PDB file of N, CA and C in Angstrom:
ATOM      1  N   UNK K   1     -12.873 -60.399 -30.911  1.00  0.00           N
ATOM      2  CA  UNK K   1     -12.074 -59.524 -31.750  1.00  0.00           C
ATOM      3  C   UNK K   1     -10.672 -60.085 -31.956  1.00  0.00           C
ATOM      4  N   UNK K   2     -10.675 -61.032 -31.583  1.00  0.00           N
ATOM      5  CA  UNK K   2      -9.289 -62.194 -31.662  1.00  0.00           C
ATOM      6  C   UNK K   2      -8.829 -62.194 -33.307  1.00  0.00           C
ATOM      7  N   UNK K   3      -9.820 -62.515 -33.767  1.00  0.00           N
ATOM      8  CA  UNK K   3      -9.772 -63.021 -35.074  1.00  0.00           C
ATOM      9  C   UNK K   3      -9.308 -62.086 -36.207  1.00  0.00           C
ATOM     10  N   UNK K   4      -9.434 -60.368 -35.506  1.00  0.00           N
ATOM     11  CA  UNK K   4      -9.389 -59.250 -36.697  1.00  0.00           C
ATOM     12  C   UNK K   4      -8.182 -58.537 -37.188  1.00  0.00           C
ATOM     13  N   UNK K   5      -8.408 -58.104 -38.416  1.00  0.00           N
ATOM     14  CA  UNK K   5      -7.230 -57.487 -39.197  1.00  0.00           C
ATOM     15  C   UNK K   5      -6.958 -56.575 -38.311  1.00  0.00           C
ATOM     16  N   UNK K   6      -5.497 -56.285 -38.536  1.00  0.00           N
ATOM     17  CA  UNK K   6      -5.038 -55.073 -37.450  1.00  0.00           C
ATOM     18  C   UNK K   6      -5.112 -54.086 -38.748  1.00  0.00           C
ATOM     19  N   UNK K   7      -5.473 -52.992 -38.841  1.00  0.00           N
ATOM     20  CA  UNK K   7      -5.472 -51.812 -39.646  1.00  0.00           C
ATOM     21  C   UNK K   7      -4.093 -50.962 -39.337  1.00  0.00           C
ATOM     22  N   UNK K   8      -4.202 -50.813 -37.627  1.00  0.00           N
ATOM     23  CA  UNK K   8      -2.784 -49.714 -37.276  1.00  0.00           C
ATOM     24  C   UNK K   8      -2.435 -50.471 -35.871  1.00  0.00           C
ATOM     25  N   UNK K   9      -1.406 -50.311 -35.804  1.00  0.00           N
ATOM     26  CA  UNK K   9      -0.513 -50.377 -34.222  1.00  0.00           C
ATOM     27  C   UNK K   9      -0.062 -49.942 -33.758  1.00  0.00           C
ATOM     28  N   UNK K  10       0.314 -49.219 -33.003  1.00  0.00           N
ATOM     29  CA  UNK K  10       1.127 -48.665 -32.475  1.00  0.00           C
ATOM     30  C   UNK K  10       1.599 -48.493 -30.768  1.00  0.00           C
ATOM     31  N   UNK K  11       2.815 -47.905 -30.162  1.00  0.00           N
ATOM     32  CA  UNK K  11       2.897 -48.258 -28.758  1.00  0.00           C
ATOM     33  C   UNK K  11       2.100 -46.623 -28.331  1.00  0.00           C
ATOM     34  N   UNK K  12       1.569 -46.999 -27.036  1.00  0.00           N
ATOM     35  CA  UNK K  12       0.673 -45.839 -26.266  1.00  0.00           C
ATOM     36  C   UNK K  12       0.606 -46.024 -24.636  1.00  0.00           C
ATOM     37  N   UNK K  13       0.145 -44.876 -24.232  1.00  0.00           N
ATOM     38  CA  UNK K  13       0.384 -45.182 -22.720  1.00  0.00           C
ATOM     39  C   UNK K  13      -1.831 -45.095 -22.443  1.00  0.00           C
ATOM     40  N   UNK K  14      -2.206 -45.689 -21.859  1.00  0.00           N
ATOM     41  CA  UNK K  14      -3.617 -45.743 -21.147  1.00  0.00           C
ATOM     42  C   UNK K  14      -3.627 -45.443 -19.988  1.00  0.00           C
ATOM     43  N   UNK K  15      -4.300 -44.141 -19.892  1.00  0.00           N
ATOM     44  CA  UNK K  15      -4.668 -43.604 -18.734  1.00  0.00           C
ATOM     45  C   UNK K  15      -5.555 -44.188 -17.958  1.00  0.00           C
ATOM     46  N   UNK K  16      -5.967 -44.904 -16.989  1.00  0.00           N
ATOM     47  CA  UNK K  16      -6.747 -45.521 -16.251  1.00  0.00           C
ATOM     48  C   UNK K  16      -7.405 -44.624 -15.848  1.00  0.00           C
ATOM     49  N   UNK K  17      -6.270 -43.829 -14.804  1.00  0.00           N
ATOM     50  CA  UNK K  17      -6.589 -42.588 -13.728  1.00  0.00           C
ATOM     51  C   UNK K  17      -5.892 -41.445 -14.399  1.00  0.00           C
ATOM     52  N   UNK K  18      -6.092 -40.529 -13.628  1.00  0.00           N
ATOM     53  CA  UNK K  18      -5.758 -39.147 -14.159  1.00  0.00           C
ATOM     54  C   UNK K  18      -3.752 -39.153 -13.887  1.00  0.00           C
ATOM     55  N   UNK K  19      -3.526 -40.057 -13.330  1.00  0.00           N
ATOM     56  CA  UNK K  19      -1.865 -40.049 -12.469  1.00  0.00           C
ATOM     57  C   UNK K  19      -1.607 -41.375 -12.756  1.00  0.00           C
ATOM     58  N   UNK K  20      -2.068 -42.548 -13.258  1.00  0.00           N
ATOM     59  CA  UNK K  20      -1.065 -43.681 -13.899  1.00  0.00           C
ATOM     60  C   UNK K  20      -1.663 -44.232 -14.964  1.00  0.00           C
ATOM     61  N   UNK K  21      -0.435 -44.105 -16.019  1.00  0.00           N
ATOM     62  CA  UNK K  21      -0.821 -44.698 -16.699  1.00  0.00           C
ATOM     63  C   UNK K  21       0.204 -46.402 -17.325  1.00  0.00           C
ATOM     64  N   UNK K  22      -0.658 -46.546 -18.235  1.00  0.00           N
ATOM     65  CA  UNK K  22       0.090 -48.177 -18.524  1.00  0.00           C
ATOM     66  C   UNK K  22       0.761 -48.010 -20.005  1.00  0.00           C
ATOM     67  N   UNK K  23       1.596 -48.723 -20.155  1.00  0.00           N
ATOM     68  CA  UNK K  23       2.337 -48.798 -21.235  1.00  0.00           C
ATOM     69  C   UNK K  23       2.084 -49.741 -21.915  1.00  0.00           C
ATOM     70  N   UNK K  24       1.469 -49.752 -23.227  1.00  0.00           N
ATOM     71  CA  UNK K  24       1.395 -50.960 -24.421  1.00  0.00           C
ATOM     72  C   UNK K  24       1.373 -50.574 -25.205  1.00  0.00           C
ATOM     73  N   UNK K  25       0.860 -51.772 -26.164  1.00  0.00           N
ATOM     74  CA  UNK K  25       0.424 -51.893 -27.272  1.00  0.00           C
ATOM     75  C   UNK K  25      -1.025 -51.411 -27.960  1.00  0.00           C
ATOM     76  N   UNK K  26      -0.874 -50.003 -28.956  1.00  0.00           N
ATOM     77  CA  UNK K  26      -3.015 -49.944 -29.032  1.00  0.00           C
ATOM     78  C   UNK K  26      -2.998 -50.603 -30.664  1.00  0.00           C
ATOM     79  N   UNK K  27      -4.212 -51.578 -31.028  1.00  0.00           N
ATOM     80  CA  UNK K  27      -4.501 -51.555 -32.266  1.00  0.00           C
ATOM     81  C   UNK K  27      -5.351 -51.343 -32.474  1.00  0.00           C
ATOM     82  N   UNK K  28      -5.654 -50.958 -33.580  1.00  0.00           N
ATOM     83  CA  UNK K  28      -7.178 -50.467 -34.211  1.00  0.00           C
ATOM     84  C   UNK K  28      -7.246 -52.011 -35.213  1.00  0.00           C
ATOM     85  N   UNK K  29      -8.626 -52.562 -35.173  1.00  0.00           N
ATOM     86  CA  UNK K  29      -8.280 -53.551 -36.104  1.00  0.00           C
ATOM     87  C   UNK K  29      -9.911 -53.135 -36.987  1.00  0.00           C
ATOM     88  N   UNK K  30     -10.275 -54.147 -37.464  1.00  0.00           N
ATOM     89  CA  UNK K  30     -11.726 -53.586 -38.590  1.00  0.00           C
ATOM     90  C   UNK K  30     -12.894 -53.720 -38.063  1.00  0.00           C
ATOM     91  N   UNK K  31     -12.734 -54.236 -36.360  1.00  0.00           N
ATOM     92  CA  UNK K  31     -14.090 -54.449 -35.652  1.00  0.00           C
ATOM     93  C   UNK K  31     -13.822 -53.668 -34.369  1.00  0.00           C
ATOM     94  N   UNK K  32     -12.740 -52.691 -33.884  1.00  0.00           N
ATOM     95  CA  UNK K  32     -12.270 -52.077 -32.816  1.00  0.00           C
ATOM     96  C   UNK K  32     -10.980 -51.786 -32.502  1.00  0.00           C
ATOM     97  N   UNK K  33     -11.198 -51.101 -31.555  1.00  0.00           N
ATOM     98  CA  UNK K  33     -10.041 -50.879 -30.559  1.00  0.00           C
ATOM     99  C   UNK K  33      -9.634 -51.902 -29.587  1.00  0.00           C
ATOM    100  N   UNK K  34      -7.913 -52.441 -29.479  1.00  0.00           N
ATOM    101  CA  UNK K  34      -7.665 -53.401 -28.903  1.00  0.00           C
ATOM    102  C   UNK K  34      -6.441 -52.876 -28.244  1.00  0.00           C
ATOM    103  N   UNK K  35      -6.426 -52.541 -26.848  1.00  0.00           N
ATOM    104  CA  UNK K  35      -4.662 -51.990 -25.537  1.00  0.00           C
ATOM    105  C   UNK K  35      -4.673 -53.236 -25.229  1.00  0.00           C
ATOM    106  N   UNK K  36      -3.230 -53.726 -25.380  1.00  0.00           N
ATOM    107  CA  UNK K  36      -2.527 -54.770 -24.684  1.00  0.00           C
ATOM    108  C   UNK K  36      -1.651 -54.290 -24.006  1.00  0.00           C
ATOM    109  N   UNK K  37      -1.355 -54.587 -22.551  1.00  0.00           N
ATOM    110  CA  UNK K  37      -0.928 -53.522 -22.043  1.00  0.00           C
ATOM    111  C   UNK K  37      -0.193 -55.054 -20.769  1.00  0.00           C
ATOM    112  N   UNK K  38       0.743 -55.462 -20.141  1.00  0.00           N
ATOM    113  CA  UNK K  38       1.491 -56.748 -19.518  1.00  0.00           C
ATOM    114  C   UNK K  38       1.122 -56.561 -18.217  1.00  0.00           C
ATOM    115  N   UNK K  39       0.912 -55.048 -17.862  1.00  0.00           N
ATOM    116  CA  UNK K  39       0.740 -54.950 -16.415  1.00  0.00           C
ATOM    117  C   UNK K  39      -0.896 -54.780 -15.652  1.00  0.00           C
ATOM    118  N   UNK K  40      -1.701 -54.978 -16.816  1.00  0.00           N
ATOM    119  CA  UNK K  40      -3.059 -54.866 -16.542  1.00  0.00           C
ATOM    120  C   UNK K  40      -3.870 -55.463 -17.462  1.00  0.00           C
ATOM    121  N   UNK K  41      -3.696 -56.032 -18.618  1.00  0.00           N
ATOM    122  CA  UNK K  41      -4.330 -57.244 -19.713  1.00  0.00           C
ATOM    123  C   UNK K  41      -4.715 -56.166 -21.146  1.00  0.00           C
ATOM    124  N   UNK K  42      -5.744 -56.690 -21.193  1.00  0.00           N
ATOM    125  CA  UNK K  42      -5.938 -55.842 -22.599  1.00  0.00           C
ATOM    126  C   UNK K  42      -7.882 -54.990 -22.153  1.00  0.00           C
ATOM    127  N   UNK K  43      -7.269 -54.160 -23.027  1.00  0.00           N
ATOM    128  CA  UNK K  43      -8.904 -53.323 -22.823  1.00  0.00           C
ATOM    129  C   UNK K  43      -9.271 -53.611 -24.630  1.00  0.00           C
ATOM    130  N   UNK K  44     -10.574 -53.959 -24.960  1.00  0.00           N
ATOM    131  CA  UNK K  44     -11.361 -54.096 -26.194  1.00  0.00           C
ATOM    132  C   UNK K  44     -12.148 -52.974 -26.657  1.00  0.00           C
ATOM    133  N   UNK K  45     -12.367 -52.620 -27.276  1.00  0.00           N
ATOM    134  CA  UNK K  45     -13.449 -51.736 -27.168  1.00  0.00           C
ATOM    135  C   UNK K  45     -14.163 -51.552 -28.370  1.00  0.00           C
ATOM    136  N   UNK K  46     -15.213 -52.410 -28.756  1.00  0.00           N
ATOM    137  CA  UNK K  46     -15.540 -51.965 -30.261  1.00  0.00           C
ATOM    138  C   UNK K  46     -16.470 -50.691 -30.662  1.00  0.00           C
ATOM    139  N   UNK K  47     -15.810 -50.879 -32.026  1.00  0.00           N
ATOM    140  CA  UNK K  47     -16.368 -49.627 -32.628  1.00  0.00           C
ATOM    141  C   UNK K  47     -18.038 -49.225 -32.179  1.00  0.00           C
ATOM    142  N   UNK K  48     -18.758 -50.270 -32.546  1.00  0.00           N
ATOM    143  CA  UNK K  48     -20.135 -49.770 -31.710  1.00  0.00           C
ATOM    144  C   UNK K  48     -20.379 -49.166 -30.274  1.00  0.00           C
ATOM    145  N   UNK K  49     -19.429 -49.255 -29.752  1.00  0.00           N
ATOM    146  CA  UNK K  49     -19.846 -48.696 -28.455  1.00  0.00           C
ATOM    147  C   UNK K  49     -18.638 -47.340 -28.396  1.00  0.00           C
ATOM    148  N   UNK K  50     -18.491 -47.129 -29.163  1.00  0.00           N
ATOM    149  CA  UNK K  50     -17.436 -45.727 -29.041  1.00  0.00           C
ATOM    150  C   UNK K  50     -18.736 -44.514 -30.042  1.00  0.00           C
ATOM    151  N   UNK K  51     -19.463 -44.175 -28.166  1.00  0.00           N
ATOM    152  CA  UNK K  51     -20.087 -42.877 -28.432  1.00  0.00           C
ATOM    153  C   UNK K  51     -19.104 -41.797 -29.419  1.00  0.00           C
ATOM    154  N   UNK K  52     -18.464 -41.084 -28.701  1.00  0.00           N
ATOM    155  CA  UNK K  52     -17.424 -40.134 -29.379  1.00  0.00           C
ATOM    156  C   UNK K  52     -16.434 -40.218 -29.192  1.00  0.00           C
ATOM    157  N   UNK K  53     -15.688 -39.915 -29.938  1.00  0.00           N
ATOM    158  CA  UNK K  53     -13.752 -39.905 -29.989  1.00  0.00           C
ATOM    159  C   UNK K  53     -13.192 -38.824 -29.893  1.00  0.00           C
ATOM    160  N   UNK K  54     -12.838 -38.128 -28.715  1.00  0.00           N
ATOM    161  CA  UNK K  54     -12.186 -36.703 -28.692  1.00  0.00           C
ATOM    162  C   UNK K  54     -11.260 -37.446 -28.909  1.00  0.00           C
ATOM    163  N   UNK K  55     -10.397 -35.863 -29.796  1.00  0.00           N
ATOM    164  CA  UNK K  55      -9.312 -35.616 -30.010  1.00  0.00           C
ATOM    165  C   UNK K  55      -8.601 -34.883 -28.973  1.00  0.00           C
ATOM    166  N   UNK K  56      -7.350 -34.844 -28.371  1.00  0.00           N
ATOM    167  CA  UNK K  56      -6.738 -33.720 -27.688  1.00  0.00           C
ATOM    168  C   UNK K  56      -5.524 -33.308 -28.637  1.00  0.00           C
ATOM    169  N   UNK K  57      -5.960 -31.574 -28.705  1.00  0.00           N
ATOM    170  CA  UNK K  57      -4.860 -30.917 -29.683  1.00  0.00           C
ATOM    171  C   UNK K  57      -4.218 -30.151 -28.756  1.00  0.00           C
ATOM    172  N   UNK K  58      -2.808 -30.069 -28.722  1.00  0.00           N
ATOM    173  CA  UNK K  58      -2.114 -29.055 -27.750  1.00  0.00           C
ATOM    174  C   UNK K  58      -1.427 -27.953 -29.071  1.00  0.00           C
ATOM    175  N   UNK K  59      -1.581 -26.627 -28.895  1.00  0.00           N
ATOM    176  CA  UNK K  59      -0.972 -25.789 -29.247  1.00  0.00           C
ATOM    177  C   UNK K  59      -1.453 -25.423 -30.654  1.00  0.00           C
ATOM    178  N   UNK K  60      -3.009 -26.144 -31.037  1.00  0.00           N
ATOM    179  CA  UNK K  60      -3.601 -26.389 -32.184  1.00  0.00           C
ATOM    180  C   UNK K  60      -3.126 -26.833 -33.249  1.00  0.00           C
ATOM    181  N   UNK K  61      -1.813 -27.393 -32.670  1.00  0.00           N
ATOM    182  CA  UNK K  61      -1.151 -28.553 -33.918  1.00  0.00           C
ATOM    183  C   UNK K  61      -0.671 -29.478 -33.909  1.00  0.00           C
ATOM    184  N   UNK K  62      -0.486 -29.641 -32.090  1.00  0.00           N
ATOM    185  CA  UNK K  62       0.102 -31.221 -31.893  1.00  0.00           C
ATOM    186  C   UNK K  62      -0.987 -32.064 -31.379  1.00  0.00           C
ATOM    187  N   UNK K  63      -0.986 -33.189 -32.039  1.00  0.00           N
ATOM    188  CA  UNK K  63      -1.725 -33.863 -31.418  1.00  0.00           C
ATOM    189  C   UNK K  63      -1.416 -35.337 -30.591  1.00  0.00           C
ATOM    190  N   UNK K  64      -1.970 -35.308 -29.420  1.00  0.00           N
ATOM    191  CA  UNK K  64      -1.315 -35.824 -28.317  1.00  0.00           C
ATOM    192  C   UNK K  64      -2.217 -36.985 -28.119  1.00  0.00           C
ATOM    193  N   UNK K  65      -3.500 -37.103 -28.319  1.00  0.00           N
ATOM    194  CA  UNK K  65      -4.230 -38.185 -27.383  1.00  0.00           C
ATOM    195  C   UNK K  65      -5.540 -38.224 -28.069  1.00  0.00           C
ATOM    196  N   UNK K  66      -6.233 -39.373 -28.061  1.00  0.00           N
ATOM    197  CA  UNK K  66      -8.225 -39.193 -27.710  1.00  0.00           C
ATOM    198  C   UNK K  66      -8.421 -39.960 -27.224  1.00  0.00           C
ATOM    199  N   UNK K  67      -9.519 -39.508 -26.758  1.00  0.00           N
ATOM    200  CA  UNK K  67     -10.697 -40.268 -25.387  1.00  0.00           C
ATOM    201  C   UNK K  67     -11.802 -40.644 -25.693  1.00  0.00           C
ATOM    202  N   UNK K  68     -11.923 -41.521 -25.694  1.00  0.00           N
ATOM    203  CA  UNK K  68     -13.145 -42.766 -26.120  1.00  0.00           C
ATOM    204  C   UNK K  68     -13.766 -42.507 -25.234  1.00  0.00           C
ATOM    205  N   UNK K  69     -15.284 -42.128 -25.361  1.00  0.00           N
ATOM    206  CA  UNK K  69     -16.448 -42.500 -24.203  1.00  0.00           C
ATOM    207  C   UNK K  69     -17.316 -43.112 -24.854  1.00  0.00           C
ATOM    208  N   UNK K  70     -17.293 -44.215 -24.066  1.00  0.00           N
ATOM    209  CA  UNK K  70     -18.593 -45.166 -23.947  1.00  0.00           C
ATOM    210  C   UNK K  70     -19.869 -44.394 -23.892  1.00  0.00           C
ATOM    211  N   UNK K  71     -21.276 -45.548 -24.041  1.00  0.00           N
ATOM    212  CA  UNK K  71     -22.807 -44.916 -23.771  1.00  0.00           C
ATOM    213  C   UNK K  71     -22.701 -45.261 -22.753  1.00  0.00           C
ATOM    214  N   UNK K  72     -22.153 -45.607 -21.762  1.00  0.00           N
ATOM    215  CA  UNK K  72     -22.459 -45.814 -20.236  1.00  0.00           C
ATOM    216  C   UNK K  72     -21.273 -44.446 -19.526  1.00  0.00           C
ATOM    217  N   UNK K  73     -20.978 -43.708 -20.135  1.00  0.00           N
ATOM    218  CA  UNK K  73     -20.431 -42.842 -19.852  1.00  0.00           C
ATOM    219  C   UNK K  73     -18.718 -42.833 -18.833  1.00  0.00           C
ATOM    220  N   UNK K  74     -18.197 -43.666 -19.737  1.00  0.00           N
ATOM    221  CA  UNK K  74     -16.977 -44.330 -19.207  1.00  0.00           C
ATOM    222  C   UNK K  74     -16.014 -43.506 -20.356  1.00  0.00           C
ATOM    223  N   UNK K  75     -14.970 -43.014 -20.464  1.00  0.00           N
ATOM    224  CA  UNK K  75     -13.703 -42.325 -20.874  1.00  0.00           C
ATOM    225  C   UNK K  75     -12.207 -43.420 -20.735  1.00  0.00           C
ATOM    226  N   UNK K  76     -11.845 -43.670 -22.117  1.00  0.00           N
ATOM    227  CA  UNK K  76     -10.424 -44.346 -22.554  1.00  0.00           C
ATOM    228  C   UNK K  76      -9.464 -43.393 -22.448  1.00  0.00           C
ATOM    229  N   UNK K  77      -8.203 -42.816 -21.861  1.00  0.00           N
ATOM    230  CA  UNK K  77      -7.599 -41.638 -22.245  1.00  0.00           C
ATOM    231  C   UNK K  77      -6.790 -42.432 -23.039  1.00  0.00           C
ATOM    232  N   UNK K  78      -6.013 -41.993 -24.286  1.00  0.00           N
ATOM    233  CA  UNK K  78      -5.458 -42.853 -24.866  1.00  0.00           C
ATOM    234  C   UNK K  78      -4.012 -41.465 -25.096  1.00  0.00           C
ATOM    235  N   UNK K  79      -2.401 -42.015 -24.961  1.00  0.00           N
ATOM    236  CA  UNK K  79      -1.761 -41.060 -25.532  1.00  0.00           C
ATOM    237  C   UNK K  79      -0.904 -41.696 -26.321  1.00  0.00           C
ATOM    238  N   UNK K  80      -0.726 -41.149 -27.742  1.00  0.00           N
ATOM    239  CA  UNK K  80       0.348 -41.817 -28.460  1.00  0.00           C
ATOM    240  C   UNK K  80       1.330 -41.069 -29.301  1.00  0.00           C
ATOM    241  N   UNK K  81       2.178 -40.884 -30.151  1.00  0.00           N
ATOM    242  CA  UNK K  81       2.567 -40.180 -31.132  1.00  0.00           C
ATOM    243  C   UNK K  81       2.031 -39.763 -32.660  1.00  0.00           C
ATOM    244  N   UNK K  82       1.653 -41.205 -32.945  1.00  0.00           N
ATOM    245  CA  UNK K  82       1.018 -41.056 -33.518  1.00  0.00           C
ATOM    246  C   UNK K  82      -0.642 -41.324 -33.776  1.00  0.00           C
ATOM    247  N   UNK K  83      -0.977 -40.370 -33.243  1.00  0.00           N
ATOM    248  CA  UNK K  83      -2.544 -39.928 -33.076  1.00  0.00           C
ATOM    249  C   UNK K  83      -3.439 -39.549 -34.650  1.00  0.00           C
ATOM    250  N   UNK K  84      -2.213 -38.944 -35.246  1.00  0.00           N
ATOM    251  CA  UNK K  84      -3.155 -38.244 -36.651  1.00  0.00           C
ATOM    252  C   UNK K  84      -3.233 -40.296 -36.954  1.00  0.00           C
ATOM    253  N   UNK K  85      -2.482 -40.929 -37.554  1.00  0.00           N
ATOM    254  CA  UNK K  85      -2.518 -41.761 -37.870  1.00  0.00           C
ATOM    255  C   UNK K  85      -3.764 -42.858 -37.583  1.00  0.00           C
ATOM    256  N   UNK K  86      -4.269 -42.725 -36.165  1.00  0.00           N
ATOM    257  CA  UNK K  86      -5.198 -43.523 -35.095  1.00  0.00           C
ATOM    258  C   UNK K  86      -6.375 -42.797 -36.030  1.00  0.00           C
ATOM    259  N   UNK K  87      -6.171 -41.045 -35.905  1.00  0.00           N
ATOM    260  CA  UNK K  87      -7.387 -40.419 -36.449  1.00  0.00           C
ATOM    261  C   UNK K  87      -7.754 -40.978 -37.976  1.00  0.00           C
ATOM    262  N   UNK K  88      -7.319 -41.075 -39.174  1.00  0.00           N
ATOM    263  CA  UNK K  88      -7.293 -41.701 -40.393  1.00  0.00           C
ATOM    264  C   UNK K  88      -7.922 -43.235 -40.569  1.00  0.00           C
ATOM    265  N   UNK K  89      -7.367 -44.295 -39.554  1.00  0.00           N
ATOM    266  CA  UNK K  89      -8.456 -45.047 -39.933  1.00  0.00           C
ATOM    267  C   UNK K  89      -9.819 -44.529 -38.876  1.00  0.00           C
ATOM    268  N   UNK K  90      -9.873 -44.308 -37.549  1.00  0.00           N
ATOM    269  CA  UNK K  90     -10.845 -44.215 -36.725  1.00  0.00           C
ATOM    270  C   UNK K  90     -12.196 -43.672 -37.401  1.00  0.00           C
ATOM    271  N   UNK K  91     -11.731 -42.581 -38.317  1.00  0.00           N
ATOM    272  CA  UNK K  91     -12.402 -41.846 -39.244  1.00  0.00           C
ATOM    273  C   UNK K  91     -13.141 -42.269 -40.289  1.00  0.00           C
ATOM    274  N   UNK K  92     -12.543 -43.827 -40.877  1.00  0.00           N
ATOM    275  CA  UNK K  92     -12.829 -44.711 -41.997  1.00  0.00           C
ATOM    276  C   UNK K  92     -14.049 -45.566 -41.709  1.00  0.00           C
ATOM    277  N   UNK K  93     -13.446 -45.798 -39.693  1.00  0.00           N
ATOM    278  CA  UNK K  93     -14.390 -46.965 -38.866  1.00  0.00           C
ATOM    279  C   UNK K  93     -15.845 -46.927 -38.181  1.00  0.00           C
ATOM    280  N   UNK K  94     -15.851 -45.198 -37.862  1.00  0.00           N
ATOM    281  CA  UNK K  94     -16.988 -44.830 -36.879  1.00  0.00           C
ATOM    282  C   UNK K  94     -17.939 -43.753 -38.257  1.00  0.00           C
ATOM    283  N   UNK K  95     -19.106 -43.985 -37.345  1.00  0.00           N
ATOM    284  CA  UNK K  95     -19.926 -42.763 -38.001  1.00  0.00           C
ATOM    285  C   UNK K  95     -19.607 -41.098 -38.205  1.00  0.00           C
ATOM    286  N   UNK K  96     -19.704 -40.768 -39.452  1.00  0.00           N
ATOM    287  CA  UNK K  96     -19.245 -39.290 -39.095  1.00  0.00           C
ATOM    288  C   UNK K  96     -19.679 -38.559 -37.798  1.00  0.00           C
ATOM    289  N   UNK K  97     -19.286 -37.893 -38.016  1.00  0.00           N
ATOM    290  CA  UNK K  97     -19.702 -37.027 -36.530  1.00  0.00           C
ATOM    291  C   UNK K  97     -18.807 -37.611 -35.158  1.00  0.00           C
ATOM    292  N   UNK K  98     -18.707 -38.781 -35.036  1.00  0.00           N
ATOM    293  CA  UNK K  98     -18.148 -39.598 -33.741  1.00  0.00           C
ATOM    294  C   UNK K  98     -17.011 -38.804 -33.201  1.00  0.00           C
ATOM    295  N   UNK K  99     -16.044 -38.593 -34.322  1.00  0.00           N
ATOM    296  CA  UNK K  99     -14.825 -37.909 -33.803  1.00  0.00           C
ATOM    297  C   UNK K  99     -14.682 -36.343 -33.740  1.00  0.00           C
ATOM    298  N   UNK K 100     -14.287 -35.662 -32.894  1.00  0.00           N
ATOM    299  CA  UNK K 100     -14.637 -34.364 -32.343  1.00  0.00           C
ATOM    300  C   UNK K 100     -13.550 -33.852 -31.704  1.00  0.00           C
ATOM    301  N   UNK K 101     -13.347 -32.762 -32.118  1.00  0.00           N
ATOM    302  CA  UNK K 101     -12.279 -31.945 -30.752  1.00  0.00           C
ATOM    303  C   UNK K 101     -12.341 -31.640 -29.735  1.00  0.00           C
ATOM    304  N   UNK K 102     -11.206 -31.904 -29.321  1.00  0.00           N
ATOM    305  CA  UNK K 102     -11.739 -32.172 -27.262  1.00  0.00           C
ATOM    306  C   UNK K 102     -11.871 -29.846 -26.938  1.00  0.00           C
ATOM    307  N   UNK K 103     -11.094 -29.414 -27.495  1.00  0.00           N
ATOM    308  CA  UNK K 103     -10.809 -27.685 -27.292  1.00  0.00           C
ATOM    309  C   UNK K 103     -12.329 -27.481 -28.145  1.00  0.00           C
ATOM    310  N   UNK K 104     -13.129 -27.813 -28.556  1.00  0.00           N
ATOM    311  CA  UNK K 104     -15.003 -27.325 -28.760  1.00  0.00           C
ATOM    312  C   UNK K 104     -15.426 -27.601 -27.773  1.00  0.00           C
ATOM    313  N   UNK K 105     -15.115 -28.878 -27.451  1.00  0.00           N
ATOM    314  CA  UNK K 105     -16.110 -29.272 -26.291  1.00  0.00           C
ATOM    315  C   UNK K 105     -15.717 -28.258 -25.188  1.00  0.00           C
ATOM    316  N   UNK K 106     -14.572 -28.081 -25.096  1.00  0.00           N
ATOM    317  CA  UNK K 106     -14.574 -27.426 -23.327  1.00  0.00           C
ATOM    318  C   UNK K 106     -14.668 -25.953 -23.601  1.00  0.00           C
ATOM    319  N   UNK K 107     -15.022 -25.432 -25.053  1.00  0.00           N
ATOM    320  CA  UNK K 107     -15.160 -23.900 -25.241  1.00  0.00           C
ATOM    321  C   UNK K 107     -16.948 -23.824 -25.099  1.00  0.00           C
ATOM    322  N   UNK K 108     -17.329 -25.126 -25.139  1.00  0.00           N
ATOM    323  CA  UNK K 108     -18.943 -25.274 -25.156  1.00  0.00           C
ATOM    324  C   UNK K 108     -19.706 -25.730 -24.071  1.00  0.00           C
ATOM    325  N   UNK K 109     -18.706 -25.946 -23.131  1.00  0.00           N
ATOM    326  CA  UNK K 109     -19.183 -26.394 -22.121  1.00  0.00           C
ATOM    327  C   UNK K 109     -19.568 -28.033 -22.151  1.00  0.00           C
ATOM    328  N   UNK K 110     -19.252 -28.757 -22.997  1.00  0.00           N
ATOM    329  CA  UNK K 110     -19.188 -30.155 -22.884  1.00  0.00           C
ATOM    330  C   UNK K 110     -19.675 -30.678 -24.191  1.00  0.00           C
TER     331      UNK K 110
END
């Protein structure tokens, strides 16, 4: 994914764990998701393997973050400012349906 157009950039923090996170760089480019991040390398993640993309909405209008889960059942927490922005191309990149609100899921039980 070396080779790909960056679509968006922006700076974000990656939650590893629930209590640290890392500070970088996230891009979305036309074959994935790419965190460059100085204190832990870069995480890849292409679009094919991004089961679903929650959204996290606080206060049903800010939006703060989404979480990538893998089919092996692995979770990206991702937080940035600009999130609607991430959402617009992510939306362009994945299959409908992929991206989802994280406040359904936990009113549905998952």
């Amino acid at each position: 994914m070396e080779t790909s157009n960056a679509l968006i950039q922006t700076k974000a923090n990656f939650f590893k764990t629930g209590f640290h996170a890392y500070h970088g760089e996230l891009m979305l480019t036309d074959q994935g998701l790419i965190f460059d991040a100085q204190a832990m390398g870069k995480v890849t993640i292409p679009y094919s393997q991004m089961r679903v993309v929650w959204v996290q909405v606080v206060l049903r209008r800010i939006y703060r973050g989404i979480v990538i889960e893998a089919p092996d059942g692995r979770r990206f927490h991702f937080v940035t400012s600009h999130t609607k922005k991430l959402l617009h191309v992510l939306n362009k990149q994945v299959p409908v349906g992929t991206v989802r609100d994280w406040r359904k899921s936990v009113k549905q039980g998952g």
